[in-house]
Coordinates of C-alpha atoms and ligand atoms in Angstrom, one line a residue:
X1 CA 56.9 -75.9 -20.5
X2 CA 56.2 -79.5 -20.9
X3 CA 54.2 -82.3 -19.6
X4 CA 54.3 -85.9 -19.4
X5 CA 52.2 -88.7 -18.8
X6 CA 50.8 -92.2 -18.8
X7 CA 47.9 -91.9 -21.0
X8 CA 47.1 -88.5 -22.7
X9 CA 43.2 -88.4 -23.4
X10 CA 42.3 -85.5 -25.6
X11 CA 39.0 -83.6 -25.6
X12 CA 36.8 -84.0 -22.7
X13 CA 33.2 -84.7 -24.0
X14 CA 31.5 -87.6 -23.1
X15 CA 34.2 -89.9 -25.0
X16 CA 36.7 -88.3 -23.0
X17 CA 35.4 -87.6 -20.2
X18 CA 34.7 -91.3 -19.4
X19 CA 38.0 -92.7 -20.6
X20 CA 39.7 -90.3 -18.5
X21 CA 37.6 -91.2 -15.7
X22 CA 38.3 -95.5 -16.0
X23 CA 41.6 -95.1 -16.5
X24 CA 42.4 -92.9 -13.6
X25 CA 40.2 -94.8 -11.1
X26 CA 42.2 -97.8 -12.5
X27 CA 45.1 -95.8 -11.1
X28 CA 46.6 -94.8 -14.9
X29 CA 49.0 -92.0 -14.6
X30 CA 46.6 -89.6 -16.7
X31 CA 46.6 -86.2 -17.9
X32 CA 42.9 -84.9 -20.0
X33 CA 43.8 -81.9 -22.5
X34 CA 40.9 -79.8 -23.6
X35 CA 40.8 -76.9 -26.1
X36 CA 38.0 -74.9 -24.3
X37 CA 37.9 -73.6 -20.8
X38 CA 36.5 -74.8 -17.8
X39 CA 33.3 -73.4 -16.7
X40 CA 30.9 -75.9 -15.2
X41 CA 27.6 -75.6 -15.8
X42 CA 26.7 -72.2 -13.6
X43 CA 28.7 -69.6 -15.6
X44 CA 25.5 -68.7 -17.6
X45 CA 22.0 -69.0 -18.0
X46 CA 21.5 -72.5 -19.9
X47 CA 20.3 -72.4 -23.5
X48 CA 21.6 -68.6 -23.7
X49 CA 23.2 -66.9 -26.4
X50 CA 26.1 -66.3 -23.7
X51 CA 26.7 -70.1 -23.5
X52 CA 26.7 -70.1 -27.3
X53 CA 29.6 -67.4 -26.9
X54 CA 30.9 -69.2 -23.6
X55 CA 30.7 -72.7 -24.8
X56 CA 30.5 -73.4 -28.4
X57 CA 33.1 -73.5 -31.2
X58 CA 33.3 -70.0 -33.1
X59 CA 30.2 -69.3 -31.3
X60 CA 28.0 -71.8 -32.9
X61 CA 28.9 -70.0 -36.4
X62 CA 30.0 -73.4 -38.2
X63 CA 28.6 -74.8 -40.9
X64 CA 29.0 -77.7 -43.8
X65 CA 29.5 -76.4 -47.1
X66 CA 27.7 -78.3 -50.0
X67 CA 24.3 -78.2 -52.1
X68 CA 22.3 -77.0 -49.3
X69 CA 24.5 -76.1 -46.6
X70 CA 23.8 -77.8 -43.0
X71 CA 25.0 -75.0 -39.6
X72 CA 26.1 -77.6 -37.2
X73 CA 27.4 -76.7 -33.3
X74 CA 30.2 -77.9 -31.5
X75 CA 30.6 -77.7 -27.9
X76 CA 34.1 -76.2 -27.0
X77 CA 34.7 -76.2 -23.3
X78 CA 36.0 -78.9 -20.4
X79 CA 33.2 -81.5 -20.9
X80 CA 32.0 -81.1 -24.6
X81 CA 28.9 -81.0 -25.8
X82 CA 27.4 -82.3 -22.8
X83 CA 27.9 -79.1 -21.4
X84 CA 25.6 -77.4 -23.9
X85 CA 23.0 -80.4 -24.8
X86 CA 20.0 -80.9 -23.4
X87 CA 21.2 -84.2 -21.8
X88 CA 18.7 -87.0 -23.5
X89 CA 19.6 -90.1 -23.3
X90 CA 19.1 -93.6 -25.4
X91 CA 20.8 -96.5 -25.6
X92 CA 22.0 -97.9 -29.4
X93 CA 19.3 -99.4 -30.6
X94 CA 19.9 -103.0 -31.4
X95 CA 19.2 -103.3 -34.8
X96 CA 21.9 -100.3 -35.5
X97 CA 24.4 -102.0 -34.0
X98 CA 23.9 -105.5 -35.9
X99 CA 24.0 -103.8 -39.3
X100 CA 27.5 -101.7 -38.2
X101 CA 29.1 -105.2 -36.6
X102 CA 27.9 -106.6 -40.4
X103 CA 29.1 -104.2 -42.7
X104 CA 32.4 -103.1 -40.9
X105 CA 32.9 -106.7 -39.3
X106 CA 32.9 -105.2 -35.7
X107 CA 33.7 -107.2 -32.9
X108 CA 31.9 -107.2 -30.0
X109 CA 29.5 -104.9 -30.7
X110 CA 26.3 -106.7 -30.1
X111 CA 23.7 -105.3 -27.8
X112 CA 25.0 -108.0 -25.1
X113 CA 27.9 -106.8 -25.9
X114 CA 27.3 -103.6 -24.8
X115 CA 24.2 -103.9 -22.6
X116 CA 26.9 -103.7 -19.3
X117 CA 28.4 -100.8 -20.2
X118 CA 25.3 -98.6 -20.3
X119 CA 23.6 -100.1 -16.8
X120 CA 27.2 -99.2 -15.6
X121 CA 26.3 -95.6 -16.9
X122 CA 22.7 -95.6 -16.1
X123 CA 23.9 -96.6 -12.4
X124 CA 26.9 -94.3 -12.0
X125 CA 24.3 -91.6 -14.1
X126 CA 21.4 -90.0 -12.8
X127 CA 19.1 -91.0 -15.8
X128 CA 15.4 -89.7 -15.0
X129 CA 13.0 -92.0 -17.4
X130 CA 9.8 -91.0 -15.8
X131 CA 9.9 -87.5 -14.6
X132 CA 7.1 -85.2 -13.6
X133 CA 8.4 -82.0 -15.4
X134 CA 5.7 -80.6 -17.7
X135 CA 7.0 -78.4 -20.0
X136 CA 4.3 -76.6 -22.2
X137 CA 5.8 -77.3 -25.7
X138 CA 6.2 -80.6 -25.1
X139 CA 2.8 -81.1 -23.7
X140 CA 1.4 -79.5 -27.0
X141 CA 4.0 -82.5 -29.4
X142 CA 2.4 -85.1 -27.2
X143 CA -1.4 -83.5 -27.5
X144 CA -0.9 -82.7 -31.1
X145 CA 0.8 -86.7 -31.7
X146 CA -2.5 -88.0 -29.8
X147 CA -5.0 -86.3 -32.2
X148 CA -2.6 -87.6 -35.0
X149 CA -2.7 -91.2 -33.5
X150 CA 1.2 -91.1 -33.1
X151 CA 2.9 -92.1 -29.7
X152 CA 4.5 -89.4 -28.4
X153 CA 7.5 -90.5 -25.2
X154 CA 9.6 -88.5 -22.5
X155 CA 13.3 -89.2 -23.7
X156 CA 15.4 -90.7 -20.5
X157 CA 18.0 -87.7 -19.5
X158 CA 20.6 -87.2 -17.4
X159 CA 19.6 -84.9 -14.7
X160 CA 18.9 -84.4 -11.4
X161 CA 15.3 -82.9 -10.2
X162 CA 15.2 -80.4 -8.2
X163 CA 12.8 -77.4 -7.1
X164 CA 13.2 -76.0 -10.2
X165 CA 13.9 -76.8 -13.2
X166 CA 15.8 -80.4 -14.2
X167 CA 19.4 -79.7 -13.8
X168 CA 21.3 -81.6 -16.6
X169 CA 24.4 -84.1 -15.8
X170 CA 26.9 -83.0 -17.8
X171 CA 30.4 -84.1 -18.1
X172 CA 31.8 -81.5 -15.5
X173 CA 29.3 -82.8 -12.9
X174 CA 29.6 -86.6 -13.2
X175 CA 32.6 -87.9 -14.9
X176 CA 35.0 -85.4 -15.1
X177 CA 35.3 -84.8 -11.1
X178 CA 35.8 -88.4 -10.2
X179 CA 38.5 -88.3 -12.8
X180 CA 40.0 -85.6 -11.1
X181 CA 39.5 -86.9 -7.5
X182 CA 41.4 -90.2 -9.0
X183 CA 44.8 -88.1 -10.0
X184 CA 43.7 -87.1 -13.3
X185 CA 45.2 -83.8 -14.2
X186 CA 43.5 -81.5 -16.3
X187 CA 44.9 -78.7 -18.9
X188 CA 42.0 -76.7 -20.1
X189 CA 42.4 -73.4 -22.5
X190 CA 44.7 -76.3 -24.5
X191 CA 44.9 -77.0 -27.9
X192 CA 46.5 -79.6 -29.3
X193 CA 47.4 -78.8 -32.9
X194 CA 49.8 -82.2 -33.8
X195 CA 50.4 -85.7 -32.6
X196 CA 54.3 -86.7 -33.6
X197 CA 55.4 -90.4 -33.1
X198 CA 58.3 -90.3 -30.3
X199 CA 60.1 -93.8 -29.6
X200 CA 57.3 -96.0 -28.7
X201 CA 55.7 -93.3 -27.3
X202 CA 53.8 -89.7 -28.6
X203 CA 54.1 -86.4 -28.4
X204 CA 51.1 -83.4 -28.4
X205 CA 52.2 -80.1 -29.9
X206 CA 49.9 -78.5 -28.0
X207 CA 49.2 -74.3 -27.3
X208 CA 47.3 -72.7 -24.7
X209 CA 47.9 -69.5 -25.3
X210 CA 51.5 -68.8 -26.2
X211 CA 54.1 -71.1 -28.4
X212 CA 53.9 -74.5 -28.8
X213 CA 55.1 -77.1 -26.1
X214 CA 55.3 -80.5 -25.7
X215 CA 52.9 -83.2 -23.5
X216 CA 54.5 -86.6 -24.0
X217 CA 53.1 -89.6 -23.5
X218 CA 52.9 -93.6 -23.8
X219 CA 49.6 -93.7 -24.6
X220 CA 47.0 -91.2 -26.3
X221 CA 43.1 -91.3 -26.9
X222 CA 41.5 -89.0 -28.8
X223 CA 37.8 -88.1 -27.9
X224 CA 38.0 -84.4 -29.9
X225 CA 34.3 -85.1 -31.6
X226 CA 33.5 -86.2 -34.8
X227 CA 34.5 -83.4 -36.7
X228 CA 37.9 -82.2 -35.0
X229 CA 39.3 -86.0 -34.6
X230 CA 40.1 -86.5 -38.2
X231 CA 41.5 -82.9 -38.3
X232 CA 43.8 -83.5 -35.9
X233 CA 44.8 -87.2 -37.3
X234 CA 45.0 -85.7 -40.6
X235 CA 46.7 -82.7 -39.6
X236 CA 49.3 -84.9 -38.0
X237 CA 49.7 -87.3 -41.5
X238 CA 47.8 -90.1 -39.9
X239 CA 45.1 -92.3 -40.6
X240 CA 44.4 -91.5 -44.2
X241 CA 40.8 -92.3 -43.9
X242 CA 40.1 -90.6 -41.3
X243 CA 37.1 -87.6 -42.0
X244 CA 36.1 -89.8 -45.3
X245 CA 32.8 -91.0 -44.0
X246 CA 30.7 -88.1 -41.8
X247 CA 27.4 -88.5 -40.9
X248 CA 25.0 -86.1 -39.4
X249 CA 20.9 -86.5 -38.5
X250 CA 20.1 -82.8 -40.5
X251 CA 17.4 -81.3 -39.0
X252 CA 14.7 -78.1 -40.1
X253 CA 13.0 -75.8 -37.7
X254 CA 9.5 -74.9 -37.3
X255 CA 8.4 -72.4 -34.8
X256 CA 4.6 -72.4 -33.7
X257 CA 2.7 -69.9 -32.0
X258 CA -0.5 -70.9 -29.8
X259 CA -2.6 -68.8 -28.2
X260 CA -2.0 -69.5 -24.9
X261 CA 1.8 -69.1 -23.2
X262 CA 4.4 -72.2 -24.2
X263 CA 6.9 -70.3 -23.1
X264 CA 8.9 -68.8 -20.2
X265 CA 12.7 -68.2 -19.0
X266 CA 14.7 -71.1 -17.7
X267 CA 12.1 -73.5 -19.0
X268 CA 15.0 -75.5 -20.8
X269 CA 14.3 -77.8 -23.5
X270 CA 11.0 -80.7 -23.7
X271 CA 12.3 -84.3 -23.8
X272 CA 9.0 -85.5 -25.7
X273 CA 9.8 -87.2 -29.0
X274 CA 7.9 -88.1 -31.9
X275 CA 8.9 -91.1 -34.0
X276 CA 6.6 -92.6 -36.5
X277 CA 7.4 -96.0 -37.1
X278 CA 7.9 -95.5 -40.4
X279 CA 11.3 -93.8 -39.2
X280 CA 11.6 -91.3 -42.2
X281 CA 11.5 -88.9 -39.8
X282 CA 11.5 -87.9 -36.0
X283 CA 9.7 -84.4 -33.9
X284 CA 10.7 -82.8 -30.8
X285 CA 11.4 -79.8 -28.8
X286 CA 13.9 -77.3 -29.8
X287 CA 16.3 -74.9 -27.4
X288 CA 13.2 -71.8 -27.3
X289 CA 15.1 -68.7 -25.7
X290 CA 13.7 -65.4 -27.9
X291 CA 17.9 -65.1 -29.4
X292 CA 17.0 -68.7 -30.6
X293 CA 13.5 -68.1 -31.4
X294 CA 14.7 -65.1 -33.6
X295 CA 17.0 -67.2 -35.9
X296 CA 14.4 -69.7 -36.4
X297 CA 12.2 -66.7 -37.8
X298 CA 15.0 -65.1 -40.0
X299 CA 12.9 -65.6 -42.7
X300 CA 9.6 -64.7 -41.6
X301 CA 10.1 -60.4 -40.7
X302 CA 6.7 -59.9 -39.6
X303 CA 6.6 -62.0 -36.3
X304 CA 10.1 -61.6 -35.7
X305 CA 9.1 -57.8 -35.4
X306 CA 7.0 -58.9 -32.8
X307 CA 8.9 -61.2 -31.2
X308 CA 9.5 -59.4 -28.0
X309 CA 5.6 -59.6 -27.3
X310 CA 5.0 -62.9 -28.1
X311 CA 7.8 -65.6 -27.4
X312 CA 5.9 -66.9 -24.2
X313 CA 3.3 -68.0 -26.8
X314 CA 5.9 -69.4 -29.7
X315 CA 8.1 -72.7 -29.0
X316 CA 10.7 -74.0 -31.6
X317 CA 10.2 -77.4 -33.2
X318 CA 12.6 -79.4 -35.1
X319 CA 12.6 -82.4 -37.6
X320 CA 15.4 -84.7 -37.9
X321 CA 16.0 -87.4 -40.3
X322 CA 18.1 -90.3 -40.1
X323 CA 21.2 -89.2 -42.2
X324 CA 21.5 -90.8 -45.3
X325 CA 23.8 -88.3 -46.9
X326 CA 27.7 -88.3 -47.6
X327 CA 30.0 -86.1 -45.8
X328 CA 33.8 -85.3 -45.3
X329 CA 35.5 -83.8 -42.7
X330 CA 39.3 -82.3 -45.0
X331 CA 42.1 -79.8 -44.0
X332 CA 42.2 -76.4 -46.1
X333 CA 45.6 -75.5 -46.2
X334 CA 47.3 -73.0 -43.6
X335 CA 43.4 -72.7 -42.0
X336 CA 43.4 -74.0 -38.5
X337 CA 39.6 -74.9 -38.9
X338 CA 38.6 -77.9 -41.0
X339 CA 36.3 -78.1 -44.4
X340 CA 33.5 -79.7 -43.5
X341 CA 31.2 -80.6 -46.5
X342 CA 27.5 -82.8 -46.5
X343 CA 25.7 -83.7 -49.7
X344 CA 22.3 -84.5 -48.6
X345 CA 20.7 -87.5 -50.1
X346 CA 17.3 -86.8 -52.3
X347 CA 15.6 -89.3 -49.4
X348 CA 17.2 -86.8 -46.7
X349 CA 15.6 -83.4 -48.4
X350 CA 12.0 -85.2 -49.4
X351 CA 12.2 -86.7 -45.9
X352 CA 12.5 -83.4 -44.0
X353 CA 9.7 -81.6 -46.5
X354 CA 7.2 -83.6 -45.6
X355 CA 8.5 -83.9 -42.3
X356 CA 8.0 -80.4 -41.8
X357 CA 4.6 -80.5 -43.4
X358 CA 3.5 -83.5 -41.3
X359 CA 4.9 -81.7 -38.1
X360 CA 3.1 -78.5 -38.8
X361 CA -0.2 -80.6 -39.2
X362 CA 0.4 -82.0 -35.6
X363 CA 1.1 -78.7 -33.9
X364 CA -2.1 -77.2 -35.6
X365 CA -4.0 -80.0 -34.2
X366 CA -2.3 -79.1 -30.7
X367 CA -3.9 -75.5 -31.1
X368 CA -1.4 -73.5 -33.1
X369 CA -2.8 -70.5 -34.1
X370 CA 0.3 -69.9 -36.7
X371 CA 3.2 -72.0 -37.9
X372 CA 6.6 -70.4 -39.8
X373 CA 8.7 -73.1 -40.9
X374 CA 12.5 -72.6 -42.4
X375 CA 13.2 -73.3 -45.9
X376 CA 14.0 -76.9 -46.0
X377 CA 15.7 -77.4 -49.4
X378 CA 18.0 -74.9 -52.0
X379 CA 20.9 -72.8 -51.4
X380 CA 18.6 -71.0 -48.9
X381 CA 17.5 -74.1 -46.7
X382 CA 18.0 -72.9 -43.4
X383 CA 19.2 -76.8 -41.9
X384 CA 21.0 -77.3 -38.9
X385 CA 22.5 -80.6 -37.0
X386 CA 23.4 -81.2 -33.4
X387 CA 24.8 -84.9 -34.2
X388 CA 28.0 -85.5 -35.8
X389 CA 29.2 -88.9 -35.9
X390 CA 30.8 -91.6 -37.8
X391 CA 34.3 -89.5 -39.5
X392 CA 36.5 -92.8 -38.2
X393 CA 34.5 -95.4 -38.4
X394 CA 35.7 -98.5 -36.1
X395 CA 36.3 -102.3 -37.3
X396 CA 37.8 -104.5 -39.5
X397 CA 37.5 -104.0 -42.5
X398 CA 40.3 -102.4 -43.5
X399 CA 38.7 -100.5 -46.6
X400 CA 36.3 -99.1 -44.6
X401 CA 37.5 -98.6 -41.1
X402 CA 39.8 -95.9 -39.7
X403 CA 40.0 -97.9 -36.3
X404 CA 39.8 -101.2 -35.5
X405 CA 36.9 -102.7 -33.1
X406 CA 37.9 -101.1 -30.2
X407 CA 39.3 -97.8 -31.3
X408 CA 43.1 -98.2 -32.0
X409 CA 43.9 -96.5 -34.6
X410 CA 45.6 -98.9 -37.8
X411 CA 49.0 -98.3 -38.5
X412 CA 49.9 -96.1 -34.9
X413 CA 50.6 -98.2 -32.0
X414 CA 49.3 -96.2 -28.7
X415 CA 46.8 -94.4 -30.8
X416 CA 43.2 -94.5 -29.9
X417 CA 39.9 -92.8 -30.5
X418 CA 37.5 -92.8 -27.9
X419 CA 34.5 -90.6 -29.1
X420 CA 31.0 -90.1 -31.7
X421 CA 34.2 -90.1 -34.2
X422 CA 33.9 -94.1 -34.0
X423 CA 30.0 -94.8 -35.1
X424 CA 29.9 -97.0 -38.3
X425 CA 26.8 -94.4 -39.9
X426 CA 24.0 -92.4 -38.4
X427 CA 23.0 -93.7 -35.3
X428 CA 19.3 -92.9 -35.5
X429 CA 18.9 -91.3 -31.3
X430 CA 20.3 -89.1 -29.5
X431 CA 24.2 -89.9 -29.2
X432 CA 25.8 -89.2 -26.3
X433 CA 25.0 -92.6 -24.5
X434 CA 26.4 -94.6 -26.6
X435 CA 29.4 -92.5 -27.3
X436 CA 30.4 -93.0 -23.7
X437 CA 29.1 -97.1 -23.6
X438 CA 32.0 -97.4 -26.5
X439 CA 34.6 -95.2 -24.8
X440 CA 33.9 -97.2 -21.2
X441 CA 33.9 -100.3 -23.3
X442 CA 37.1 -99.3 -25.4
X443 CA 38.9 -98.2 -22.1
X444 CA 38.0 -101.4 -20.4
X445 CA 39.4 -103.6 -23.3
X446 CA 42.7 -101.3 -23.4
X447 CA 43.3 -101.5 -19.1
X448 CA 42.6 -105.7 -19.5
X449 CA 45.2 -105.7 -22.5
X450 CA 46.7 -107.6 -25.2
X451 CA 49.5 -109.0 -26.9
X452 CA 50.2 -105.9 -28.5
X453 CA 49.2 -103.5 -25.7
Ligands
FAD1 C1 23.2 -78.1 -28.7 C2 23.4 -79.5 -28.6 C3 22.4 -80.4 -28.1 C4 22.6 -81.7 -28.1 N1 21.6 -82.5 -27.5 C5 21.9 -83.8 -27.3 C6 21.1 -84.6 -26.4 O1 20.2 -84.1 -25.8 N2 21.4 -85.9 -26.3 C7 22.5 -86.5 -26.9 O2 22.7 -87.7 -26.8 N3 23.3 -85.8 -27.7 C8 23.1 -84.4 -27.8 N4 23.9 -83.7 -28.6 C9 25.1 -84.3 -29.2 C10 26.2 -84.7 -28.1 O3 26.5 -83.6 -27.3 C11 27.4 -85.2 -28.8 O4 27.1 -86.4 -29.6 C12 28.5 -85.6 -27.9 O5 28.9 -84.5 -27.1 C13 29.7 -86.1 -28.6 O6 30.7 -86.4 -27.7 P1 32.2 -86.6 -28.1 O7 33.0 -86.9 -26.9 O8 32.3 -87.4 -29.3 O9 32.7 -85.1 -28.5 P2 32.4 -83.6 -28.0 O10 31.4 -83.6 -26.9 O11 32.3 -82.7 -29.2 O12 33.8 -83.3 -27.2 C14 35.0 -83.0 -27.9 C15 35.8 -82.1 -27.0 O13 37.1 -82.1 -27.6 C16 37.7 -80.8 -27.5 N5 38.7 -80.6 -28.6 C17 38.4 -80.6 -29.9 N6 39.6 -80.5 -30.6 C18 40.6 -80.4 -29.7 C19 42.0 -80.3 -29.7 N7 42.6 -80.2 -30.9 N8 42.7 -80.2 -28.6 C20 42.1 -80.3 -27.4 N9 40.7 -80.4 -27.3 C21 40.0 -80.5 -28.4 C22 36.4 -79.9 -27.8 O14 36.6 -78.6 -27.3 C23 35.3 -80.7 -27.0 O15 35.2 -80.2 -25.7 C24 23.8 -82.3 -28.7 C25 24.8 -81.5 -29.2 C26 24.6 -80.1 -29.1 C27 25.7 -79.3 -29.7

């Protein structure tokens, strides 16, 4: 078996998801290859240990080795991780972008720069800024922020209301059919393990399930997330930089117990965020099913025993920091899966203690009767992140950058990354909208073309 193609984009998360989707509407012959299967978004309960198994890498069992290891979750299925998040939405703040166009000489990355490309999304989107959903644990952040005389706000998301409960826009709703409805063809269950220079052209070794075969192609984007990008470029001896620079926004876990019900089945996850505006650190709501509820409580036997009675009254909280550590995304030899390591900076772990302090003041002052937060620091710091970013950092400095301003990789003509992969550092919000502002912008730029396209 083989394929062939115009443009190959690879990984369909919100980076490829959307560059699949401008190129085939701007009538590219255009074929999106994704590892994991395609299930849209009714194949399980959302938030469910069975779309952990149906929908994330290894299960969600990943983690980055280091001082004080950090679990962190992929999604692995035909739309990425939008198929597992909870669908909030931010544009780049301004400031974030002025400081990565500084240090890595970006080009046209200001926020006027970029300010089309997200009302493009926001139009084409459903983004809700102002819904009426009242979901217990986030009324009890925004009660407990009030008596703390922090401002507590409803993150925009992509969804669409409903009767019930919000139903989030992923990739598989939104971006992904029009892509197909313009031609796009879509091999799901595919992985592709190496990228081969062929003329002036590429070729994927790619497997679904059997040997090896061969998708060729004039023109390739990868969008395989932040962590599996580099892999893939390394595993195919390109772009020696790429995986030098990861950056995360590590997060701890604090579950609180009121005495009233939080809590209830297809509730979904609260969009209300805390940020102090001295930005060391950030609240909000995390994913609160009992399975999820248990692993936050892994350390603490005695509710856990009594879990089953009272998770309506217990709701999962995180902290998140900014990401000031160093991490590395490398290849272990003969090991299909990468080595993912993250040194946490000292700012990082005194940052999410008193984080974690500071949050279990607030949700005491919203009514909790008991708080159990997870070990923040030591070989036994139970630390998670949802954000990985910033492994192939885009621009011009050619010491720094593994792509240039728009995402062609140096040195391989055709080449292009088109997902979180291409952040210059931690972004400080929620990703996913600016991952697909660069891959619509980076599409754009590569359909209006160059000398050297
Ligand atoms: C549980 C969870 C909650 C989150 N909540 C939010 C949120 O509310 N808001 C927000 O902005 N962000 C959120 N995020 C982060 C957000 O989902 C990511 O930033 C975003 O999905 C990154 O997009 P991407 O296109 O870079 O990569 P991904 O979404 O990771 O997509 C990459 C795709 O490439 C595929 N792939 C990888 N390697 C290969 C290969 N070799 N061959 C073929 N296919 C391959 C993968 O299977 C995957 O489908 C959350 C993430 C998780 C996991």
């Amino acid at each position: 078996m083989s394929e062939r193609a115009s443009v190959a984009v690879v990984g369909s998360g919100p980076g490829g998801a959307v560059a699949a989707c401008v190129l085939a509407e701007a009538g590219r012959d255009v074929i999106l290859v994704e590892e994991g299967p395609g299930l849209g978004q009714q194949s399980c309960r959302p938030f469910s240990i069975e779309e952990m198994t149906q929908k994330y890498r290894h299960g969600g069992v990943t983690a980055a080795l280091g001082p004080c290891p950090v679990a962190y979750v992929e999604g692995c299925a035909v739309g990425g991780g939008s198929e597992v998040n909870s669908a909030l939405y931010h544009r780049a703040p301004a400031a974030r972008l002025e400081e990565w166009a500084r240090r890595f000489a970006v080009e046209g990355l200001g926020e006027k720069d970029l300010a089309p490309h997200f009302e493009a999304l926001e139009a084409e989107l459903s983004v809700l800024r102002d819904s009426t959903e009242v979901h217990p644990a986030g009324r009890k952040l925004a009660a407990g922020a009030a008596s703390l005389g922090l401002e507590c706000r409803q993150a925009p998301r992509m969804a669409r209301p409903g009767p019930g409960p919000l139903h989030r826009l992923a990739m598989s709703d939104t971006y992904i059919p029009r892509a197909l409805k313009a031609g796009c063809r879509l091999l799901d269950q595919t992985r592709v393990e190496r990228l081969q220079r062929r003329g002036r052209g590429w070729v994927l070794k790619a497997r679904t399930l059997g040997p090896l075969f061969e998708i060729e192609a004039d023109q390739v984007f990868l969008a395989c997330g932040a962590i599996q990008t580099p892999a893939l470029l390394r595993r195919s001896g390109l772009a020696p930089r790429a995986g030098a620079t990861l950056a995360i926004h590590p997060m701890a876990k604090l579950v609180a117990q009121f005495p009233e019900e939080v809590n209830g089945p297809d509730l979904g996850v609260a969009a209300q965020q805390v940020k102090p505006p001295h930005g060391r650190w950030s609240f909000g709501c995390s994913i609160s099913s009992p399975q999820n509820l248990a692993l936050n409580l892994l350390d603490y036997p005695e509710p856990l025993s009594r879990l089953a009675r009272d998770w309506r009254r217990m709701a999962s909280f995180y902290v998140m920091v900014p990401g000031s550590g160093r991490g590395e995304v490398g290849l272990l030899p003969g090991c299909p899966d990468p080595l993912v390591r993250y040194a946490l900076s000292p700012e990082e772990l005194r940052g999410l203690d008193d984080g974690l302090q500071e949050l279990a003041r607030l949700l005491q002052a919203a009514g909790a009767e008991r708080v159990f937060a997870a070990p923040a620091a030591g070989p036994d710091a139970r630390l998670t992140t949802l954000h990985l970013m910033a492994s192939c950092p885009m621009g011009e400095h050619g010491g720094l950058c593994a792509a240039d301003s728009f995402g062609r990789v140096r040195g391989s003509e055709g080449l292009r990354l088109a997902d979180a992969s291409l952040f210059c550092g931690p972004l400080g919000v929620n990703p996913q909208g600016t991952v697909m502002a660069l891959s619509r912008r980076n599409a754009l730029a590569f359909l209006k073309g160059g000398p050297e396209e």
